[in-house]
Amino acid sequence: MTPSLSPELEQSLRRELLAGERLLWSGQPRAGKLKRGFGIWLFAIPWTAFALFWETMALLPWSAATKTPTAIQWSFGMIFPLFGLPFVAIGLWMLWQPIRAMRKASTTAYGLTDRRLLRVVDAKDRKVESVILHQIGPIDRREGRDGFGDLRIQTHSRTDSDGDRVTERFEVLGVPDVARLERLLLENIERRTAPVQ
């Protein structure tokens, strides 16, 4: 059973529909099913702990000093704590990523209509992205045993300034019943591209 969107997200998604456009599927990502962000904690926790330990050890001579430090002690006393600050900042940034993913998931809605695939993020700023069905290329699906999963849809390719080929993708991440979404998407594309008889 697909969980329904919150009334605010449902209204926000429906507000984006064009005249005559029908909503065929809607879903909201579950933060715990987003692969990005949570795995980083395995690395972020020891990184941040070591960076904080470094800062503590670097600042310890300043707090324990009973006499005026010499020029060498003073310069190293400034360099080592300053050297550790970027590592602390990186660690805190990595620890923030899963929390950011949870907050974003709670304000994100996906919708499939008879014309396009939509993503609406209704946070402080409203962000709407869509891809028209005829722009959809190959689709990759990743699905867990519980039916939650991701769709990665190629929309187009381009050549960057270095001459490398870059593939643009529209991603639907951490949604329930992802296989049903893919099936509806493919059926809808086939219906729209079928020759008129």
XYZ file of N, CA, C and O in Angstrom:
788
model
N 0.849 -1.186 0.000
C 0.000 0.000 0.000
C 0.886 1.238 0.000
O 1.769 1.368 0.826
N 0.632 2.155 -0.929
C 1.427 3.367 -1.036
C 0.936 4.392 -0.024
O -0.233 4.745 -0.018
N 1.813 4.870 0.882
C 1.372 5.883 1.829
C 1.019 7.170 1.095
O 1.664 7.541 0.132
N -0.019 7.839 1.562
C -0.451 9.069 0.892
C 0.454 10.228 1.303
O 1.133 10.186 2.307
N 0.419 11.253 0.479
C 1.171 12.464 0.786
C 0.466 13.234 1.880
O -0.748 13.111 2.072
N 1.215 14.072 2.566
C 0.584 14.971 3.523
C -0.315 15.927 2.743
O -0.078 16.183 1.555
N -1.377 16.453 3.362
C -2.278 17.350 2.627
C -1.566 18.551 2.011
O -1.891 18.968 0.901
N -0.542 19.078 2.695
C 0.189 20.228 2.166
C 0.956 19.853 0.904
O 0.944 20.589 -0.086
N 1.635 18.690 0.938
C 2.390 18.263 -0.239
C 1.463 17.884 -1.388
O 1.770 18.148 -2.545
N 0.344 17.246 -1.053
C -0.639 16.888 -2.095
C -1.128 18.147 -2.803
O -1.187 18.209 -4.028
N -1.457 19.161 -2.022
C -1.925 20.429 -2.597
C -0.810 21.090 -3.416
O -1.052 21.616 -4.498
N 0.399 21.030 -2.903
C 1.535 21.624 -3.591
C 1.786 20.940 -4.929
O 2.070 21.598 -5.931
N 1.661 19.621 -4.964
C 1.855 18.862 -6.203
C 0.730 19.148 -7.198
O 0.969 19.392 -8.373
N -0.487 19.148 -6.721
C -1.640 19.390 -7.611
C -1.629 20.805 -8.175
O -2.132 21.040 -9.263
N -1.042 21.724 -7.448
C -0.949 23.108 -7.923
C -0.091 23.222 -9.183
O -0.239 24.161 -9.955
N 0.786 22.247 -9.387
C 1.681 22.271 -10.545
C 1.072 21.662 -11.803
O 1.656 21.746 -12.867
N -0.076 21.017 -11.674
C -0.674 20.356 -12.833
C -1.179 21.381 -13.839
O -1.743 22.413 -13.477
N -0.978 21.069 -15.095
C -1.457 21.920 -16.175
C -2.926 21.619 -16.431
O -3.458 20.603 -15.973
N -3.582 22.470 -17.189
C -4.992 22.256 -17.523
C -5.134 20.936 -18.274
O -4.429 20.680 -19.248
N -6.015 20.075 -17.793
C -6.271 18.792 -18.439
C -5.276 17.699 -18.083
O -5.430 16.558 -18.523
N -4.257 18.009 -17.293
C -3.249 17.015 -16.924
C -3.780 16.161 -15.773
O -4.323 16.679 -14.805
N -3.611 14.836 -15.894
C -4.112 13.915 -14.870
C -2.951 13.333 -14.065
O -1.953 12.900 -14.637
N -3.116 13.313 -12.753
C -2.113 12.733 -11.868
C -2.366 11.232 -11.769
O -3.427 10.797 -11.342
N -1.378 10.418 -12.189
C -1.526 8.962 -12.195
C -0.903 8.300 -10.962
O -1.330 7.230 -10.545
N 0.115 8.923 -10.417
C 0.832 8.361 -9.268
C 1.473 9.504 -8.503
O 1.935 10.475 -9.089
N 1.490 9.374 -7.186
C 2.238 10.338 -6.371
C 2.890 9.593 -5.222
O 2.384 8.554 -4.779
N 4.001 10.089 -4.767
C 4.716 9.457 -3.670
C 5.689 10.410 -3.023
O 6.060 11.430 -3.598
N 6.064 10.029 -1.808
C 7.008 10.830 -1.037
C 8.146 9.929 -0.610
O 7.913 8.786 -0.206
N 9.379 10.397 -0.708
C 10.496 9.545 -0.281
C 10.472 9.330 1.227
O 10.053 10.207 1.981
N 10.898 8.164 1.640
C 11.066 7.887 3.064
C 12.542 8.085 3.363
O 13.402 7.484 2.714
N 12.833 8.945 4.319
C 14.222 9.329 4.603
C 15.113 8.123 4.876
O 16.247 8.069 4.431
N 14.601 7.131 5.579
C 15.396 5.956 5.906
C 15.757 5.102 4.706
O 16.640 4.257 4.780
N 15.075 5.317 3.585
C 15.331 4.529 2.375
C 16.288 5.225 1.419
O 16.643 4.676 0.389
N 16.671 6.440 1.734
C 17.619 7.158 0.890
C 19.016 6.647 1.196
O 19.485 6.720 2.321
N 19.664 6.093 0.186
C 20.992 5.508 0.396
C 22.031 6.596 0.628
O 22.987 6.421 1.338
N 21.829 7.735 -0.002
C 22.784 8.828 0.157
C 22.645 9.424 1.543
O 21.561 9.578 2.064
N 23.733 9.803 2.113
C 23.676 10.536 3.365
C 23.911 9.674 4.580
O 24.719 10.021 5.428
N 23.231 8.528 4.693
C 23.329 7.749 5.919
C 24.625 6.950 5.987
O 25.185 6.791 7.058
N 25.110 6.470 4.867
C 26.370 5.735 4.850
C 27.556 6.599 5.230
O 28.569 6.099 5.733
N 27.421 7.892 5.026
C 28.522 8.814 5.309
C 28.827 8.871 6.811
O 29.943 9.201 7.199
N 27.839 8.536 7.642
C 28.064 8.563 9.087
C 29.156 7.585 9.510
O 29.872 7.828 10.472
N 29.276 6.452 8.816
C 30.307 5.475 9.166
C 31.701 6.087 9.068
O 32.619 5.697 9.781
N 31.846 7.037 8.181
C 33.120 7.725 8.007
C 33.168 9.012 8.833
O 34.204 9.377 9.377
N 32.017 9.697 8.922
C 31.977 11.019 9.556
C 32.207 10.974 11.065
O 32.840 11.875 11.618
N 31.711 9.945 11.726
C 31.834 9.896 13.188
C 33.297 9.780 13.617
O 33.770 10.606 14.409
N 34.084 8.811 13.104
C 35.490 8.784 13.527
C 36.293 9.995 13.033
O 37.177 10.485 13.733
N 35.956 10.489 11.838
C 36.638 11.673 11.303
C 36.450 12.853 12.254
O 37.411 13.530 12.643
N 35.189 13.114 12.610
C 34.877 14.261 13.464
C 35.465 14.068 14.866
O 35.979 15.022 15.462
N 35.389 12.844 15.394
C 35.951 12.582 16.725
C 37.450 12.859 16.742
O 37.956 13.509 17.671
N 38.154 12.409 15.700
C 39.593 12.661 15.650
C 39.889 14.150 15.479
O 40.811 14.686 16.101
N 39.109 14.836 14.645
C 39.331 16.275 14.429
C 39.098 17.057 15.722
O 39.861 17.981 16.045
N 38.072 16.681 16.479
C 37.812 17.357 17.764
C 38.909 17.033 18.777
O 39.325 17.897 19.562
N 39.389 15.788 18.753
C 40.509 15.404 19.629
C 41.748 16.237 19.287
O 42.441 16.740 20.160
N 42.015 16.384 17.989
C 43.158 17.194 17.531
C 43.027 18.624 18.052
O 43.992 19.189 18.573
N 41.853 19.199 17.886
C 41.635 20.581 18.345
C 41.834 20.697 19.848
O 42.441 21.663 20.330
N 41.333 19.723 20.595
C 41.484 19.747 22.052
C 42.960 19.690 22.441
O 43.418 20.465 23.283
N 43.687 18.787 21.797
C 45.120 18.651 22.100
C 45.885 19.911 21.675
O 46.825 20.333 22.352
N 45.485 20.518 20.555
C 46.176 21.719 20.076
C 45.903 22.920 20.979
O 46.755 23.796 21.132
N 44.732 22.961 21.581
C 44.381 24.081 22.458
C 44.794 23.853 23.912
O 44.796 24.800 24.705
N 45.118 22.622 24.262
C 45.476 22.296 25.645
C 46.634 23.121 26.187
O 46.556 23.619 27.319
N 47.720 23.333 25.426
C 48.813 24.164 25.973
C 48.365 25.586 26.324
O 48.907 26.188 27.248
N 47.384 26.102 25.597
C 46.914 27.458 25.903
C 46.193 27.495 27.239
O 46.324 28.443 27.994
N 45.409 26.467 27.510
C 44.651 26.490 28.769
C 45.523 26.117 29.967
O 45.229 26.507 31.089
N 46.589 25.359 29.727
C 47.452 24.929 30.826
C 48.641 25.865 31.039
O 49.413 25.674 31.968
N 48.825 26.848 30.193
C 49.998 27.734 30.286
C 49.911 28.593 31.546
O 48.889 29.210 31.823
N 51.021 28.604 32.286
C 51.082 29.423 33.494
C 52.017 30.615 33.320
O 52.040 31.502 34.142
N 52.782 30.599 32.242
C 53.678 31.718 31.969
C 53.476 32.186 30.540
O 52.842 31.511 29.739
N 53.989 33.303 30.215
C 53.863 33.854 28.873
C 54.636 32.977 27.902
O 55.819 32.695 28.117
N 53.968 32.521 26.803
C 54.655 31.625 25.870
C 55.715 32.371 25.052
O 55.610 33.564 24.815
N 56.731 31.614 24.648
C 57.755 32.172 23.774
C 57.164 32.339 22.379
O 56.058 31.875 22.089
N 57.928 32.988 21.501
C 57.435 33.237 20.135
C 57.164 31.932 19.396
O 56.173 31.805 18.674
N 58.026 30.941 19.587
C 57.825 29.644 18.917
C 56.592 28.949 19.472
O 55.754 28.441 18.723
N 56.464 28.931 20.786
C 55.283 28.319 21.390
C 54.014 29.043 20.950
O 52.995 28.418 20.676
N 54.084 30.338 20.874
C 52.914 31.124 20.483
C 52.523 30.842 19.029
O 51.360 30.642 18.720
N 53.527 30.790 18.116
C 53.211 30.565 16.704
C 52.656 29.161 16.478
O 51.678 28.980 15.760
N 53.288 28.140 17.102
C 52.747 26.791 16.957
C 51.406 26.654 17.666
O 50.543 25.903 17.224
N 51.244 27.398 18.723
C 49.961 27.402 19.446
C 48.825 27.977 18.616
O 47.661 27.699 18.869
N 49.154 28.782 17.617
C 48.135 29.327 16.708
C 47.964 28.442 15.463
O 46.852 28.239 14.990
N 49.072 27.928 14.940
C 49.029 27.168 13.683
C 48.278 25.860 13.846
O 47.416 25.533 13.024
N 48.569 25.094 14.889
C 47.939 23.782 15.032
C 46.419 23.863 15.215
O 45.688 23.122 14.566
N 45.913 24.755 16.063
C 44.447 24.843 16.151
C 43.805 25.322 14.844
O 42.752 24.818 14.446
N 44.451 26.278 14.161
C 43.909 26.745 12.881
C 43.939 25.647 11.819
O 43.026 25.540 11.001
N 44.984 24.821 11.838
C 45.091 23.705 10.897
C 43.936 22.715 11.078
O 43.423 22.154 10.106
N 43.504 22.507 12.306
C 42.444 21.532 12.586
C 41.042 22.013 12.301
O 40.123 21.204 12.112
N 40.832 23.339 12.232
C 39.472 23.859 12.035
C 38.789 23.380 10.752
O 37.613 22.993 10.800
N 39.460 23.357 9.588
C 38.774 22.849 8.394
C 38.342 21.388 8.535
O 37.289 20.998 8.032
N 39.123 20.584 9.241
C 38.767 19.177 9.418
C 37.544 19.030 10.324
O 36.704 18.162 10.098
N 37.444 19.871 11.336
C 36.247 19.874 12.189
C 35.034 20.289 11.355
O 33.963 19.673 11.431
N 35.206 21.331 10.542
C 34.095 21.814 9.700
C 33.638 20.737 8.718
O 32.429 20.525 8.531
N 34.577 20.028 8.099
C 34.223 18.952 7.159
C 33.478 17.841 7.897
O 32.484 17.307 7.404
N 33.943 17.486 9.082
C 33.270 16.452 9.875
C 31.850 16.837 10.236
O 30.921 16.033 10.118
N 31.656 18.080 10.659
C 30.307 18.536 10.997
C 29.411 18.565 9.765
O 28.235 18.223 9.827
N 29.989 18.944 8.627
C 29.218 18.948 7.372
C 28.775 17.526 7.030
O 27.625 17.303 6.661
N 29.679 16.544 7.159
C 29.317 15.151 6.854
C 28.248 14.642 7.825
O 27.334 13.919 7.420
N 28.333 15.007 9.094
C 27.322 14.583 10.066
C 25.960 15.211 9.768
O 24.915 14.638 10.079
N 25.950 16.383 9.149
C 24.712 17.090 8.843
C 23.964 16.479 7.651
O 22.752 16.605 7.542
N 24.673 15.789 6.762
C 24.071 15.307 5.518
C 22.857 14.399 5.722
O 21.843 14.576 5.053
N 22.881 13.409 6.617
C 21.684 12.590 6.810
C 20.501 13.390 7.368
O 19.353 13.150 6.996
N 20.784 14.349 8.217
C 19.720 15.186 8.765
C 19.120 16.034 7.655
O 17.897 16.179 7.542
N 19.982 16.552 6.802
C 19.524 17.323 5.647
C 18.659 16.471 4.719
O 17.639 16.911 4.217
N 19.081 15.208 4.509
C 18.310 14.293 3.659
C 16.929 14.027 4.243
O 15.929 13.990 3.513
N 16.853 13.859 5.571
C 15.550 13.633 6.220
C 14.649 14.855 6.074
O 13.454 14.725 5.802
N 15.215 16.028 6.266
C 14.411 17.251 6.136
C 13.927 17.438 4.708
O 12.785 17.822 4.477
N 14.802 17.154 3.735
C 14.414 17.300 2.334
C 13.338 16.288 1.959
O 12.397 16.599 1.237
N 13.461 15.054 2.463
C 12.463 14.022 2.162
C 11.087 14.413 2.678
O 10.075 14.134 2.033
N 11.039 15.084 3.816
C 9.742 15.454 4.388
C 9.058 16.574 3.610
O 7.870 16.819 3.797
N 9.782 17.244 2.722
C 9.185 18.336 1.934
C 9.175 18.035 0.437
O 8.932 18.925 -0.364
N 9.450 16.772 0.064
C 9.536 16.397 -1.345
C 8.366 15.516 -1.746
O 7.996 14.595 -1.018
N 7.804 15.802 -2.907
C 6.747 14.965 -3.484
C 7.083 14.696 -4.938
O 7.558 15.580 -5.651
N 6.851 13.461 -5.359
C 7.008 13.075 -6.757
C 5.629 12.802 -7.327
O 4.748 12.312 -6.620
N 5.465 13.099 -8.588
C 4.198 12.816 -9.244
C 4.412 12.400 -10.688
O 5.284 12.932 -11.371
N 3.618 11.442 -11.128
C 3.607 11.033 -12.527
C 2.246 11.409 -13.088
O 1.219 11.031 -12.527
N 2.265 12.171 -14.165
C 1.015 12.538 -14.829
C 0.996 11.882 -16.204
O 1.924 11.176 -16.576
N -0.064 12.123 -16.937
C -0.143 11.570 -18.291
C 0.771 12.305 -19.262
O 0.886 11.907 -20.412
N 1.471 13.355 -18.798
C 2.370 14.119 -19.672
C 3.814 14.176 -19.207
O 4.718 14.347 -20.015
N 4.049 14.078 -17.898
C 5.406 14.291 -17.393
C 5.595 13.682 -16.011
O 4.633 13.250 -15.370
N 6.840 13.691 -15.578
C 7.233 13.248 -14.248
C 7.689 14.492 -13.494
O 8.493 15.268 -14.008
N 7.170 14.666 -12.277
C 7.423 15.888 -11.499
C 8.127 15.592 -10.186
O 7.914 14.542 -9.583
N 8.922 16.558 -9.742
C 9.462 16.569 -8.388
C 9.220 17.958 -7.827
O 9.641 18.954 -8.416
N 8.551 18.025 -6.686
C 8.285 19.303 -6.023
C 8.918 19.249 -4.643
O 8.633 18.350 -3.858
N 9.807 20.196 -4.374
C 10.397 20.342 -3.043
C 9.846 21.638 -2.481
O 10.144 22.720 -2.978
N 9.000 21.507 -1.464
C 8.292 22.655 -0.917
C 8.859 23.011 0.454
O 8.233 22.805 1.483
N 10.083 23.513 0.449
C 10.741 23.926 1.689
C 10.635 25.449 1.805
O 9.628 26.021 1.438
N 11.713 26.095 2.296
C 11.705 27.561 2.360
C 11.462 28.145 0.984
O 10.657 29.039 0.810
N 12.204 27.629 0.026
C 12.005 28.003 -1.373
C 11.352 26.822 -2.065
O 11.702 25.678 -1.809
N 10.459 27.112 -2.953
C 9.763 26.057 -3.694
C 10.567 25.737 -4.947
O 10.907 26.616 -5.719
N 10.867 24.458 -5.143
C 11.636 24.044 -6.310
C 10.845 22.963 -7.043
O 10.476 21.953 -6.449
N 10.594 23.204 -8.320
C 9.829 22.265 -9.136
C 10.679 21.863 -10.333
O 11.205 22.717 -11.042
N 10.822 20.559 -10.523
C 11.532 20.031 -11.688
C 10.617 19.016 -12.353
O 9.900 18.279 -11.672
N 10.645 18.987 -13.670
C 9.846 17.999 -14.386
C 10.548 17.582 -15.654
O 11.410 18.292 -16.167
N 10.189 16.416 -16.114
C 10.696 15.915 -17.381
C 9.496 15.417 -18.176
O 8.651 14.699 -17.668
N 9.413 15.874 -19.414
C 8.317 15.493 -20.292
C 8.547 14.054 -20.743
O 9.682 13.630 -20.951
N 7.478 13.301 -20.891
C 7.594 11.873 -21.174
C 8.428 11.563 -22.412
O 9.171 10.593 -22.428
N 8.325 12.382 -23.446
C 9.095 12.063 -24.657
C 10.593 12.338 -24.491
O 11.390 11.965 -25.334
N 11.010 12.974 -23.377
C 12.435 13.210 -23.100
C 13.053 12.057 -22.312
O 14.260 12.034 -22.109
N 12.233 11.121 -21.874
C 12.729 10.051 -21.014
C 13.453 9.003 -21.837
O 12.938 8.493 -22.825
N 14.683 8.696 -21.389
C 15.505 7.683 -22.041
C 15.548 6.420 -21.210
O 14.571 6.086 -20.519
N 16.674 5.730 -21.221
C 16.806 4.498 -20.435
C 16.572 4.752 -18.942
O 16.908 5.810 -18.416
N 15.980 3.747 -18.297
C 15.618 3.849 -16.879
C 16.347 2.757 -16.101
O 16.328 1.595 -16.503
N 16.964 3.143 -14.993
C 17.568 2.178 -14.069
C 16.727 2.157 -12.805
O 16.414 3.216 -12.251
N 16.371 0.940 -12.361
C 15.576 0.816 -11.130
C 16.368 0.034 -10.103
O 16.953 -0.986 -10.393
N 16.367 0.539 -8.887
C 16.964 -0.171 -7.759
C 15.852 -0.302 -6.716
O 15.251 0.690 -6.324
N 15.604 -1.541 -6.286
C 14.457 -1.795 -5.413
C 14.848 -2.712 -4.271
O 15.541 -3.711 -4.468
N 14.391 -2.376 -3.067
C 14.598 -3.237 -1.908
C 13.488 -4.268 -1.806
O 12.491 -4.214 -2.530
N 13.626 -5.186 -0.880
C 12.612 -6.231 -0.697
C 11.259 -5.669 -0.269
O 10.227 -6.277 -0.504
N 11.277 -4.502 0.364
C 10.030 -3.892 0.829
C 9.344 -3.044 -0.245
O 8.305 -2.443 0.014
N 9.920 -2.985 -1.445
C 9.295 -2.236 -2.540
C 9.778 -0.805 -2.667
O 9.509 -0.146 -3.663
N 10.467 -0.295 -1.664
C 11.017 1.055 -1.752
C 12.245 1.029 -2.653
O 12.997 0.059 -2.650
N 12.432 2.105 -3.410
C 13.604 2.126 -4.270
C 13.756 3.425 -5.030
O 13.092 4.420 -4.746
N 14.634 3.376 -6.020
C 15.009 4.557 -6.803
C 14.817 4.275 -8.287
O 15.005 3.152 -8.745
N 14.482 5.329 -9.020
C 14.523 5.309 -10.482
C 15.508 6.375 -10.910
O 15.439 7.515 -10.446
N 16.419 5.999 -11.789
C 17.338 6.966 -12.388
C 17.057 6.970 -13.875
O 17.262 5.969 -14.553
N 16.587 8.104 -14.344
C 16.084 8.213 -15.711
C 16.996 9.131 -16.505
O 17.191 10.295 -16.135
N 17.540 8.621 -17.601
C 18.358 9.460 -18.468
C 17.438 10.354 -19.291
O 16.475 9.885 -19.881
N 17.739 11.650 -19.287
C 16.904 12.591 -20.037
C 17.587 13.084 -21.302
O 16.936 13.218 -22.328
N 18.864 13.342 -21.241
C 19.609 13.720 -22.437
C 21.114 13.699 -22.153
O 21.529 13.600 -21.001
N 21.882 13.774 -23.228
C 23.335 13.819 -23.110
C 23.838 15.082 -23.790
O 23.205 15.588 -24.710
N 24.972 15.540 -23.304
C 25.589 16.714 -23.919
C 27.092 16.558 -23.804
O 27.583 15.713 -23.070
N 27.805 17.396 -24.528
C 29.255 17.406 -24.462
C 29.688 18.637 -23.679
O 29.253 19.746 -23.980
N 30.521 18.424 -22.652
C 30.966 19.569 -21.857
C 32.125 20.285 -22.535
O 32.541 19.931 -23.636
N 32.663 21.295 -21.877
C 33.704 22.128 -22.476
C 35.006 21.365 -22.728
O 35.817 21.765 -23.548
N 35.209 20.240 -22.019
C 36.408 19.423 -22.231
C 36.215 18.378 -23.327
O 37.134 17.631 -23.632
N 35.009 18.304 -23.864
C 34.722 17.314 -24.896
C 34.220 15.991 -24.345
O 34.005 15.043 -25.088
N 34.029 15.923 -23.015
C 33.516 14.702 -22.392
C 31.994 14.654 -22.504
O 31.318 15.677 -22.409
N 31.462 13.442 -22.650
C 30.023 13.271 -22.748
C 29.426 13.230 -21.334
O 29.874 12.464 -20.486
N 28.423 14.062 -21.091
C 27.760 14.140 -19.792
C 26.307 13.720 -19.972
O 25.618 14.247 -20.846
N 25.858 12.762 -19.164
C 24.476 12.295 -19.238
C 23.678 12.946 -18.121
O 24.039 12.833 -16.946
N 22.612 13.630 -18.483
C 21.726 14.258 -17.491
C 20.686 13.228 -17.048
O 20.168 12.476 -17.869
N 20.394 13.217 -15.742
C 19.431 12.258 -15.200
C 18.400 12.964 -14.329
O 18.684 13.952 -13.678
N 17.208 12.398 -14.320
C 16.145 12.802 -13.407
C 16.008 11.644 -12.424
O 15.784 10.505 -12.836
N 16.161 11.916 -11.137
C 16.154 10.842 -10.149
C 14.925 10.917 -9.255
O 14.542 11.986 -8.794
N 14.335 9.763 -9.040
C 13.232 9.592 -8.101
C 13.777 8.656 -7.034
O 14.022 7.483 -7.307
N 13.979 9.173 -5.828
C 14.731 8.447 -4.812
C 13.893 8.093 -3.592
O 13.132 8.920 -3.080
N 14.056 6.844 -3.121
C 13.475 6.407 -1.853
C 11.968 6.366 -1.810
O 11.380 6.584 -0.757
N 11.318 6.054 -2.940
C 9.852 6.073 -2.982
C 9.275 4.673 -2.810
O 9.911 3.679 -3.149
N 8.040 4.581 -2.302
C 7.397 3.276 -2.151
C 6.918 2.741 -3.499
O 6.622 3.508 -4.412
N 6.847 1.423 -3.599
C 6.302 0.735 -4.779
C 6.920 1.270 -6.071
O 6.224 1.643 -7.010
N 8.237 1.296 -6.102
C 8.966 1.874 -7.238
C 8.729 1.081 -8.527
O 8.725 1.641 -9.618
N 8.479 -0.229 -8.410
C 8.222 -1.043 -9.606
C 6.911 -0.616 -10.270
O 6.817 -0.566 -11.498
N 5.908 -0.301 -9.468
C 4.626 0.178 -10.013
C 4.816 1.510 -10.728
O 4.259 1.735 -11.799
N 5.619 2.389 -10.142
C 5.895 3.672 -10.785
C 6.565 3.456 -12.136
O 6.172 4.067 -13.126
N 7.560 2.563 -12.191
C 8.241 2.302 -13.461
C 7.264 1.733 -14.492
O 7.270 2.133 -15.659
N 6.420 0.803 -14.053
C 5.441 0.202 -14.966
C 4.484 1.251 -15.521
O 4.238 1.330 -16.724
N 3.953 2.109 -14.641
C 3.053 3.179 -15.088
C 3.751 4.133 -16.044
O 3.173 4.575 -17.039
N 4.986 4.434 -15.740
C 5.767 5.342 -16.575
C 5.959 4.751 -17.975
O 5.712 5.423 -18.983
N 6.366 3.500 -18.040
C 6.589 2.856 -19.334
C 5.288 2.702 -20.125
O 5.262 2.917 -21.338
N 4.192 2.342 -19.441
C 2.895 2.214 -20.122
C 2.458 3.560 -20.686
O 1.938 3.634 -21.800
N 2.671 4.592 -19.936
C 2.272 5.931 -20.367
C 3.107 6.411 -21.553
O 2.593 7.034 -22.477
N 4.409 6.120 -21.511
C 5.280 6.485 -22.638
C 4.845 5.724 -23.888
O 4.744 6.301 -24.973
N 4.570 4.432 -23.730
C 4.153 3.616 -24.875
C 2.833 4.134 -25.458
O 2.674 4.221 -26.666
N 1.923 4.507 -24.594
C 0.623 5.029 -25.043
C 0.794 6.328 -25.832
O 0.147 6.552 -26.835
N 1.700 7.183 -25.373
C 1.882 8.468 -26.036
C 2.652 8.363 -27.350
O 2.514 9.206 -28.222
N 3.516 7.331 -27.432
C 4.321 7.196 -28.654
C 3.709 6.226 -29.662
O 4.234 6.081 -30.756
N 2.636 5.549 -29.282
C 2.010 4.589 -30.206
C 1.437 5.343 -31.392
O 0.842 6.422 -31.238
N 1.584 4.801 -32.606
C 1.035 5.494 -33.779
C -0.492 5.505 -33.755
O -1.131 4.556 -33.314
N -1.053 6.622 -34.163
C -2.521 6.773 -34.199
C -3.057 5.982 -35.392
O -2.548 6.087 -36.501
N -4.104 5.174 -35.160
C -4.672 4.366 -36.249
C -6.046 4.867 -36.644
O -6.797 5.354 -35.905
